[in-house]
Coordinates of C-alpha atoms and ligand atoms in Angstrom, one line a residue:
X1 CA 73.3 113.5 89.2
X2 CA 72.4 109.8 89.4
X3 CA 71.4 107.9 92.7
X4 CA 74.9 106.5 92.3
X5 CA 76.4 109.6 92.6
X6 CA 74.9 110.8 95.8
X7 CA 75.0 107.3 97.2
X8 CA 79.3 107.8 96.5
X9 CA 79.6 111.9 96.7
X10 CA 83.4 111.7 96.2
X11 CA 83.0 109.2 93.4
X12 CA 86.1 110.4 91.5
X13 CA 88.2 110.6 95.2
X14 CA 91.7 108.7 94.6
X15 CA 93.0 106.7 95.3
X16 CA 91.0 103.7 93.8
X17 CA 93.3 100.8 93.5
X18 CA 95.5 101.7 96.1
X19 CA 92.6 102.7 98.3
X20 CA 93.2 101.6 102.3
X21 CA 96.5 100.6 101.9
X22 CA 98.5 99.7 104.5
X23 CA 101.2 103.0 105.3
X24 CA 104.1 99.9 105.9
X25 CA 104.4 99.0 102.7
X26 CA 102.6 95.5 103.3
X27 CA 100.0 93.9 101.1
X28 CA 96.3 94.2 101.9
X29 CA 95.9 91.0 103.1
X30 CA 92.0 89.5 102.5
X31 CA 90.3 90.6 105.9
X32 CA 91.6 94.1 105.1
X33 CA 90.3 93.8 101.2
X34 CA 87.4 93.4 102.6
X35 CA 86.9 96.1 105.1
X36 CA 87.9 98.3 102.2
X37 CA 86.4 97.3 99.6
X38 CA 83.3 94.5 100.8
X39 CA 82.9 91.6 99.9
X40 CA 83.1 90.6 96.5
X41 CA 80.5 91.2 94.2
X42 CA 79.0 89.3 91.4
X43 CA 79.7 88.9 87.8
X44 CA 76.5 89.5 86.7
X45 CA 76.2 92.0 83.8
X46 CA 80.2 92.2 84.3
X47 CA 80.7 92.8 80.3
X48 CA 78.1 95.3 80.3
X49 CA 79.3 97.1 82.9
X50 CA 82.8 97.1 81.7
X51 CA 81.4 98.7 78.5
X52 CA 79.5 101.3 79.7
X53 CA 82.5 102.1 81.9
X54 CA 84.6 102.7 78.9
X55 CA 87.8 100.6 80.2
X56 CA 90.6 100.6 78.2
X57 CA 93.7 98.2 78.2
X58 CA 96.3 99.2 80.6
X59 CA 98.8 97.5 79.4
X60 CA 100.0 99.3 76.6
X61 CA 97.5 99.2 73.5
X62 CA 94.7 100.5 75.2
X63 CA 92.3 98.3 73.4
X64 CA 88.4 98.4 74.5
X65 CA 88.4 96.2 77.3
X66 CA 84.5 95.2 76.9
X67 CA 85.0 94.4 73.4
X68 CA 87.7 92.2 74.1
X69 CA 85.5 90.6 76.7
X70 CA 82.0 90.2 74.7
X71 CA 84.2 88.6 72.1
X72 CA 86.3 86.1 74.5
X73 CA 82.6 85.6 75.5
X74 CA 81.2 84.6 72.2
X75 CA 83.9 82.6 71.6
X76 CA 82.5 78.6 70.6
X77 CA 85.2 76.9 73.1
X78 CA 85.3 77.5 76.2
X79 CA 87.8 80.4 76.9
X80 CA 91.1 80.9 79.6
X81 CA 91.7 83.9 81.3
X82 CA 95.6 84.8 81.1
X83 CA 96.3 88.0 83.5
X84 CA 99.3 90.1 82.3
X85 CA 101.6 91.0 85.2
X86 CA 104.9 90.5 83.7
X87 CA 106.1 94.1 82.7
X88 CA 109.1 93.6 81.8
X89 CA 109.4 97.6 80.7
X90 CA 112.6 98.6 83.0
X91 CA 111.1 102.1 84.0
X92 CA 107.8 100.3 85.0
X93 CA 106.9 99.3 88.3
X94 CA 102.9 99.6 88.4
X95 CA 101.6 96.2 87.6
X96 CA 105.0 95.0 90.4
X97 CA 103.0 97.9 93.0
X98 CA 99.8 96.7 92.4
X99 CA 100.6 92.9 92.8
X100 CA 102.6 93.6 95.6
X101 CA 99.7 95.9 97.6
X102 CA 96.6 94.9 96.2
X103 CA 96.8 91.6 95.3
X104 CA 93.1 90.1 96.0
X105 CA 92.1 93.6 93.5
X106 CA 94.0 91.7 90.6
X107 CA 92.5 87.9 91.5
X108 CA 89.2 89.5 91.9
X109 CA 89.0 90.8 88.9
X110 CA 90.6 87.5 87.1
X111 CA 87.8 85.5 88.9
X112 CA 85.0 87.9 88.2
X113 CA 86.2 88.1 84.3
X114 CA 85.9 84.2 83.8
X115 CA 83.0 84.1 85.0
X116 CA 81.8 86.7 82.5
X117 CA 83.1 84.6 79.8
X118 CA 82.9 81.3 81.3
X119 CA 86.1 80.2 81.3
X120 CA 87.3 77.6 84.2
X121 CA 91.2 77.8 84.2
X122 CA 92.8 81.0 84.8
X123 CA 96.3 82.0 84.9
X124 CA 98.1 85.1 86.5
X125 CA 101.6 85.4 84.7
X126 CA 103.7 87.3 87.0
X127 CA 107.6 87.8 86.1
X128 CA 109.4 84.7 87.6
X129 CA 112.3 87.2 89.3
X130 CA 109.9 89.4 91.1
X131 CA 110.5 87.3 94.2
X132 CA 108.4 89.5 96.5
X133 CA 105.3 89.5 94.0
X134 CA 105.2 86.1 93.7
X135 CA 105.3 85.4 97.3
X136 CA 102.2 88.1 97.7
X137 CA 100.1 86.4 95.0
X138 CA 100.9 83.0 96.2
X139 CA 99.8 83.6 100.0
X140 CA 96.7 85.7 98.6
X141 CA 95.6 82.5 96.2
X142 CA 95.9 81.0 99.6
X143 CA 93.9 82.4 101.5
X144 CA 91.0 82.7 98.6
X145 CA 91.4 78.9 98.3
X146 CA 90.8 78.7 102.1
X147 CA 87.9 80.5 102.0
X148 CA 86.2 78.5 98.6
X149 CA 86.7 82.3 97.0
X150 CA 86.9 81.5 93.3
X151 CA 84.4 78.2 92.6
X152 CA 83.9 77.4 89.1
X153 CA 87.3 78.4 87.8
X154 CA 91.2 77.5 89.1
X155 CA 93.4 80.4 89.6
X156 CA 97.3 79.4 88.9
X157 CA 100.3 81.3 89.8
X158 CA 102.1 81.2 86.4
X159 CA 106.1 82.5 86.7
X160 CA 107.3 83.9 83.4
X161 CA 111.1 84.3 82.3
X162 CA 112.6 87.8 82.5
X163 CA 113.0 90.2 79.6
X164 CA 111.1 93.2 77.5
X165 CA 109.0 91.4 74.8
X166 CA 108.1 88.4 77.2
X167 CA 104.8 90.3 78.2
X168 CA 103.6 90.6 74.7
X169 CA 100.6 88.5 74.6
X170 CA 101.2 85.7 72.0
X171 CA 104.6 85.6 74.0
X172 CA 102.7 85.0 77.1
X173 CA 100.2 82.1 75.2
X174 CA 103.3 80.3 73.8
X175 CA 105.3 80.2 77.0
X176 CA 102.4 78.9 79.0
X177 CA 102.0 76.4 76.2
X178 CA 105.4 74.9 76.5
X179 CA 107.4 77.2 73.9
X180 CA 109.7 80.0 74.2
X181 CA 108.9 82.7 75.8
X182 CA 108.8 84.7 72.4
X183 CA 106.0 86.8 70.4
X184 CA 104.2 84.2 67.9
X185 CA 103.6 85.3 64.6
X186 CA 99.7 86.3 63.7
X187 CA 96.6 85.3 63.5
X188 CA 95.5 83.4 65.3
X189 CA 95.5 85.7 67.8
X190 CA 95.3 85.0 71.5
X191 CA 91.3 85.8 71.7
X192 CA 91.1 83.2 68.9
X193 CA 93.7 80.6 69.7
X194 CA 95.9 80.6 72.4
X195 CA 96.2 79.0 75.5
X196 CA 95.6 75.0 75.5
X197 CA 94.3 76.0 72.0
X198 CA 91.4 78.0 73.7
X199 CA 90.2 81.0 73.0
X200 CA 92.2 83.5 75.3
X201 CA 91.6 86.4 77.1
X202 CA 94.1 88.3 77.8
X203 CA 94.6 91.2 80.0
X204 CA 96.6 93.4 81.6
X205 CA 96.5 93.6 85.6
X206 CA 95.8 96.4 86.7
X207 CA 92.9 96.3 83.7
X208 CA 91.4 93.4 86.0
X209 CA 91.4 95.1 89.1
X210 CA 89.4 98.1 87.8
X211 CA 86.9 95.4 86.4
X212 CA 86.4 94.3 90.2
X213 CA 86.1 98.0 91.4
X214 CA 83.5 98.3 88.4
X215 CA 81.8 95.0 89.5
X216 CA 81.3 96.7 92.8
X217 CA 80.4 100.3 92.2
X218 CA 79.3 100.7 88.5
X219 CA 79.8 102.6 85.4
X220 CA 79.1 105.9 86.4
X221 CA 81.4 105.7 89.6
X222 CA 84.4 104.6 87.1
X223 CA 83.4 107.7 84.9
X224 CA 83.4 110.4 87.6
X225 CA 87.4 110.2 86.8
X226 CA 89.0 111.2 83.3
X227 CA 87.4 112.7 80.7
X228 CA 84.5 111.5 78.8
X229 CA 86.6 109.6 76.1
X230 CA 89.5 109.0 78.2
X231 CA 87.4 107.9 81.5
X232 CA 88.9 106.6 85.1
X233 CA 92.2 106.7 86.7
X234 CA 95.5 104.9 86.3
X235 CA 98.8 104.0 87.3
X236 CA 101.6 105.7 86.6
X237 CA 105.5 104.9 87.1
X238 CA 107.5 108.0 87.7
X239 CA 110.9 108.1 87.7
X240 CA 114.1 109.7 86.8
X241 CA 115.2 113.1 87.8
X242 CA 112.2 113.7 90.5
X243 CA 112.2 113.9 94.5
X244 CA 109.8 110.9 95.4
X245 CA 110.3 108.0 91.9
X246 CA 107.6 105.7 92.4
X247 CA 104.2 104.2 91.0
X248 CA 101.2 107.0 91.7
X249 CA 97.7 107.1 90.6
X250 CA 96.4 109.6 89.4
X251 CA 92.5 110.7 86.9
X252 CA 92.8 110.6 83.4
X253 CA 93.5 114.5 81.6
X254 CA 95.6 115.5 85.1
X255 CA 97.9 118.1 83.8
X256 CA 101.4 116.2 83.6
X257 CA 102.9 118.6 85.9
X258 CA 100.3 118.0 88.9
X259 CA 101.1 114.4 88.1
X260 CA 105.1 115.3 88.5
X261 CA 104.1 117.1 91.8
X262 CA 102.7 113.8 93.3
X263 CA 106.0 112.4 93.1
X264 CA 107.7 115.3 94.7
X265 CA 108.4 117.7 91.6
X266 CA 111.0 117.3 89.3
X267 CA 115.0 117.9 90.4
X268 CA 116.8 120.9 89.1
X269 CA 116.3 121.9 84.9
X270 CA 114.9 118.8 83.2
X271 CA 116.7 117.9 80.2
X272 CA 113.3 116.2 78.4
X273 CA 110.6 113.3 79.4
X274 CA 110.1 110.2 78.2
X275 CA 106.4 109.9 78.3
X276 CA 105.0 106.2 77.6
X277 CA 108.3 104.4 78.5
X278 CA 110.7 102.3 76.2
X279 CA 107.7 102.1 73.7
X280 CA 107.1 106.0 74.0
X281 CA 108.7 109.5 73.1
X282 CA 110.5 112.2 74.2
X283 CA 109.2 115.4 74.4
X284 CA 110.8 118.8 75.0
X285 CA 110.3 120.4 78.5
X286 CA 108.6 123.8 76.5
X287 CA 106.2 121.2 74.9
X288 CA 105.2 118.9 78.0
X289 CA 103.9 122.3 79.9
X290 CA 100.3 122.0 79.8
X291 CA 100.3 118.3 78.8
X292 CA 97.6 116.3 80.5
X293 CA 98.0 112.8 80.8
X294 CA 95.4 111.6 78.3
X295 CA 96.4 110.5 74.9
X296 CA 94.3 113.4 72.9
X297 CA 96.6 115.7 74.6
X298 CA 100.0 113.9 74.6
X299 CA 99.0 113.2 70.7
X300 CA 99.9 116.7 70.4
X301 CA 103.4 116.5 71.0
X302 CA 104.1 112.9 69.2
X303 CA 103.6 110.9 72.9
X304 CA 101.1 108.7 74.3
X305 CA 100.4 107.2 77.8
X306 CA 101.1 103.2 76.6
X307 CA 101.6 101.6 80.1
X308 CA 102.0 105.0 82.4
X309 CA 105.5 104.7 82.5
X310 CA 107.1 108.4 82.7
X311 CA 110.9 109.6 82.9
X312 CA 112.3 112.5 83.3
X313 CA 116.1 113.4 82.1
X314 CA 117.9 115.7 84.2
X315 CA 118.9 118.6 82.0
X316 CA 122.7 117.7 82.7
X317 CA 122.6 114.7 81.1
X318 CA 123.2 113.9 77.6
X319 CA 119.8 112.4 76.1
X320 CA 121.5 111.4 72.9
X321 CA 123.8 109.2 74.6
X322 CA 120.6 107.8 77.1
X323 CA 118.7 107.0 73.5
X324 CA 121.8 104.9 72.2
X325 CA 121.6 103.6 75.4
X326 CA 118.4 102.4 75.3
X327 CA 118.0 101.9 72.1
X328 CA 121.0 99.2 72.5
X329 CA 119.5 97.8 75.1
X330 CA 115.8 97.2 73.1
X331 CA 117.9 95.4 69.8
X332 CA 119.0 93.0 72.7
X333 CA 115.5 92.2 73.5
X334 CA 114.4 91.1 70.3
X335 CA 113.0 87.7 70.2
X336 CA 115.5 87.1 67.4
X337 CA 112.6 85.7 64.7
X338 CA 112.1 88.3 62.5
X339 CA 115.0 89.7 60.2
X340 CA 113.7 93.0 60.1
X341 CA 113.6 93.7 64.3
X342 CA 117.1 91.8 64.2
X343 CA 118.9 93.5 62.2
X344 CA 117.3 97.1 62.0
X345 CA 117.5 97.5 65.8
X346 CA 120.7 96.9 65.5
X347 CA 121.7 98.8 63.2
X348 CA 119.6 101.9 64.8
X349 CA 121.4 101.5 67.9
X350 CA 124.7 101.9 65.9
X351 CA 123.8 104.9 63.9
X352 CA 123.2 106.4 67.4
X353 CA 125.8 105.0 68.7
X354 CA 127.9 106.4 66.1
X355 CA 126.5 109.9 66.3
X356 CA 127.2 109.5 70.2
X357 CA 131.0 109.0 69.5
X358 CA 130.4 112.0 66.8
X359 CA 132.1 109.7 64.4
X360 CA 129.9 110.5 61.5
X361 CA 126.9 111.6 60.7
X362 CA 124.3 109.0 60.5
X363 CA 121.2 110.4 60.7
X364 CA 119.9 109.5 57.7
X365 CA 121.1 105.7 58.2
X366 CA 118.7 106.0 60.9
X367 CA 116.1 107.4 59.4
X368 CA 116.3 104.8 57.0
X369 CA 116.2 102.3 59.5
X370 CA 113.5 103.4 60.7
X371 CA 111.1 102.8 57.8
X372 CA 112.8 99.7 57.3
X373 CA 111.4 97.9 61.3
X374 CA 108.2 100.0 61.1
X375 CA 105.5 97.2 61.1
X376 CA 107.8 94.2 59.8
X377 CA 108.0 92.3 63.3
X378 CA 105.6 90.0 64.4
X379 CA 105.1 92.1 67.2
X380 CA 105.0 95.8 67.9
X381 CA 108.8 95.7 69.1
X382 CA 110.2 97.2 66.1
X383 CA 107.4 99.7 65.8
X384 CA 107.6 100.9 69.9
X385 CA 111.7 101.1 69.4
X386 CA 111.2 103.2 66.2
X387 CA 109.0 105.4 67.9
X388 CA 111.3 106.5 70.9
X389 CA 114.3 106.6 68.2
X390 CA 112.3 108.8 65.7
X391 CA 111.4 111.3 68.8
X392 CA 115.1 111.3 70.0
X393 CA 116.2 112.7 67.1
X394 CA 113.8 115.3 67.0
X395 CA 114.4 116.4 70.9
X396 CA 117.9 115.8 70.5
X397 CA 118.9 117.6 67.8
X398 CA 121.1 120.0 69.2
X399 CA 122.5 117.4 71.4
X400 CA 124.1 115.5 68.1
X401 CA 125.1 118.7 66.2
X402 CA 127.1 119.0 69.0
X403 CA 128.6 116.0 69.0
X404 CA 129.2 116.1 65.5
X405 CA 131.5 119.5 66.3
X406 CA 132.9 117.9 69.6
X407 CA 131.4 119.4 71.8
X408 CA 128.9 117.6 73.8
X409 CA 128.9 119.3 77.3
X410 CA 126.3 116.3 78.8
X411 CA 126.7 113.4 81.3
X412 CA 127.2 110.2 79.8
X413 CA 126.9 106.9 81.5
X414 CA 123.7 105.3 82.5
X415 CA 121.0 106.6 84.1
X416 CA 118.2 104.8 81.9
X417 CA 117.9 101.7 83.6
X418 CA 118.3 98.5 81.1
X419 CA 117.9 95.9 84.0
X420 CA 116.0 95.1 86.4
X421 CA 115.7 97.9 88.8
X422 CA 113.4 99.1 91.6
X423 CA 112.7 102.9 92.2
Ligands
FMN1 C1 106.9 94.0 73.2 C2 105.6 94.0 74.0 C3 105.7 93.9 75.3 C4 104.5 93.9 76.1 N1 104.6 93.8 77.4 C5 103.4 93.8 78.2 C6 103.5 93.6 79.6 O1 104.6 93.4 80.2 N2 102.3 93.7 80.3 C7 101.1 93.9 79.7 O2 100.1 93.9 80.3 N3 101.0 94.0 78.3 C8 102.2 94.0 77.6 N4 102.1 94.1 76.2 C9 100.7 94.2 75.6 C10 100.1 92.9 75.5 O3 100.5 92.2 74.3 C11 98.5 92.9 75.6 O4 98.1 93.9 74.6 C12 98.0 93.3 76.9 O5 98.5 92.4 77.9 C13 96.5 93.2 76.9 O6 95.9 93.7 78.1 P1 95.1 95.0 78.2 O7 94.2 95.0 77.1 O8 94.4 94.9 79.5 O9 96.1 96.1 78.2 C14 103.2 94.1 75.4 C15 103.2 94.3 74.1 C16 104.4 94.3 73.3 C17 104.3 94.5 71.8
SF4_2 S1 109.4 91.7 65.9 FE1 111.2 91.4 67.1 S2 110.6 91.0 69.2 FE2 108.8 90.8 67.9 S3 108.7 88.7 67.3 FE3 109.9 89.6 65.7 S4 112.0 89.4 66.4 FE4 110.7 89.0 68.2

């Protein structure tokens, strides 16, 4: 055991982001930061100690978030720091939670990252209908500003438009440069080239406020959480057919079902989960026992974590007609740039659609489709879409036999939100 362990004997207690916060709901406000979690602490060996921590992305990719750092770092120019909080996923509410409760955890971490890479202009993009965020992020860059918080580098409240491919990165970086809000076709990427034609680091929100818990209490304290390869805790939106939906945190390699306990255990027979969110899969309710939340283990049965989001489909409704549903809904959040995600989407969503109305059997039109959009966007749109589409029609293959005989017994109708709404 290391002195830092016996100086923090419950290193891998939770919660961690959402540590001291207040039971009404309301943000914690800078004086209360403070008495939680001290003052803020240097930058000093920051990409080090990110490293060592082995901090992935939590936005989606779960890229090495010391590696992207060391490189923004090494950059010639001098870099921007971009903070992703626009989640537009519709069955994700964790970056919302996070930005909402602990805001001065995010702009903590945004500050302490430039400085790590010297950058001077930082933005935080947060979704520009998320009324209540905004407000909390705008009052907390207020009261740092009052207090001299972030010398050296300018922290701007950046409003992005609405929609499911807006938080891609390059989408982000073109927006902020006076574009559309759309993904930008690669390289340069944004480390390279991106905002104000500056090397850009991008990354994800709740990534930054585990940066200024590392700051504070080090590498080993991130790691007494999660496993080895998989180490520290995240967010997780959890939603659907449960008691309590909401955003929870729990350690990396929790067994799934502790995880579905924290948000009051799931509602009657569950139908199947939708592990990873709109860019994720479905798995069956015999495969998801003994799941841990850890992408080894949800490797296993096709799945991984991507941003935390989870769903689970009450066993009375009929997941077929949820996948058209969504898969619909993800054609009509294609940037509209690349002919592939276009038109492919599109088409999957009507071979579903098709099967739905048990019209005829177009399973293999799909699986054509499918290796038609894999890897042709610009973006990973068309490769996240034909991921939860390939996994439908795994899990729901007894759900379309049946409504090829004409006999689906399921609820139709939606209950996979495709709009913007909170659990
Ligand atoms: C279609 C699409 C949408 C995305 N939306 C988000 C988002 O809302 N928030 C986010 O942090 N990352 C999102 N990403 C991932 C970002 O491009 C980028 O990888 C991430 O912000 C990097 O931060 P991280 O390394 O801290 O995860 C999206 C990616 C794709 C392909
Ligand atoms: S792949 Fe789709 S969402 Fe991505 S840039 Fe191309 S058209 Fe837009």
């Amino acid at each position: 055991m290391s002195a830092l362990d016996a100086a923090w004997p419950d290193a891998a207690a939770l919660p961690r982001l959402f540590a001291g916060l207040p039971r009404d709901g309301s943000p914690l406000w800078l004086d209360a930061h403070r008495a939680v979690h001290g003052p803020q602490p240097s930058a000093a060996g920051l990409i080090e100690l990110v490293g060592a921590a082995g901090l992935r992305g939590r936005g989606g990719a779960g890229f090495s978030a010391g590696r992207k750092l060391a490189t923004v770092a090494a950059a010639r120019r001098r870099p921007v720091v971009l903070a992703n909080g626009a989640e537009g996923e519709p069955v994700s509410f964790k970056d919302k939670a996070l930005l909402r409760r602990a805001p001065h955890l995010v702009l903590e971490g945004v500050t302490l990252a430039a400085a790590a890479v010297g950058a001077r202009d930082a933005f935080v993009a947060v979704d520009r209908n998320a009324g209540e965020e905004l407000g909390v992020v705008a009052r907390a860059l207020d009261e740092r500003r009052a207090r001299r918080l972030d010398r050296g580098v300018t922290l701007r409240l950046a409003p992005v438009p609405s929609g499911f491919v807006t938080g891609e990165e390059t989408a982000l970086v073109s927006f902020l440069n006076g574009g559309a809000a759309k993904p930008a076709f690669t390289p340069p990427r944004p480390y390279e080239r991106g905002v104000g034609g500056a090397p850009t680091l991008v990354q994800n929100v709740e990534t930054l406020a585990n940066m200024a818990l590392i700051a504070r209490l080090g590498p080993e304290w991130f790691r007494a959480a999660g496993t080895p390869d998989e180490p520290g805790s995240a967010l997780f939106t959890i939603s659907g057919a449960v008691n309590r939906p909401g955003v929870y945190e729990a350690a990396l390699g929790t067994p799934l079902r502790m995880a579905l306990d924290q948000a009051g255990g799931v509602r009657g027979e569950p139908g199947a989960f939708l592990v990873g969110g709109y860019f994720g899969s479905w798995v069956e309710p015999e495969a998801a026992v003994g799941l841990s939340l850890l992408d080894s283990d949800l490797g296993r049965a096709g799945a991984s974590l991507g941003a935390g989001a989870i769903v689970v489909l009450p066993g009375a409704a009929c997941g077929l007609d949820q996948a058209a549903r969504v898969t619909r809904y993800l054609a009509g959040e294609s940037a509209g740039q690349c002919g592939p995600c276009v038109h492919g989407l599109a088409a999957l969503a009507g071979a579903l659609e098709t099967l739905v109305a048990g019209n005829a059997d177009t399973r293999e039109r799909a699986v054509r489709w499918l290796q038609q959009v894999r890897g042709r966007g610009a973006c990973r749109h068309p490769d996240g879409a034909a991921r939860f589409v390939e996994s439908a029609l795994a899990v729901f293959a007894a759900e379309v036999e049946n409504h090829l005989a004409g006999r689906c017994t399921g609820r139709q109708g939606e209950f996979m939100p495709t709009g913007r709404v909170r659990p």
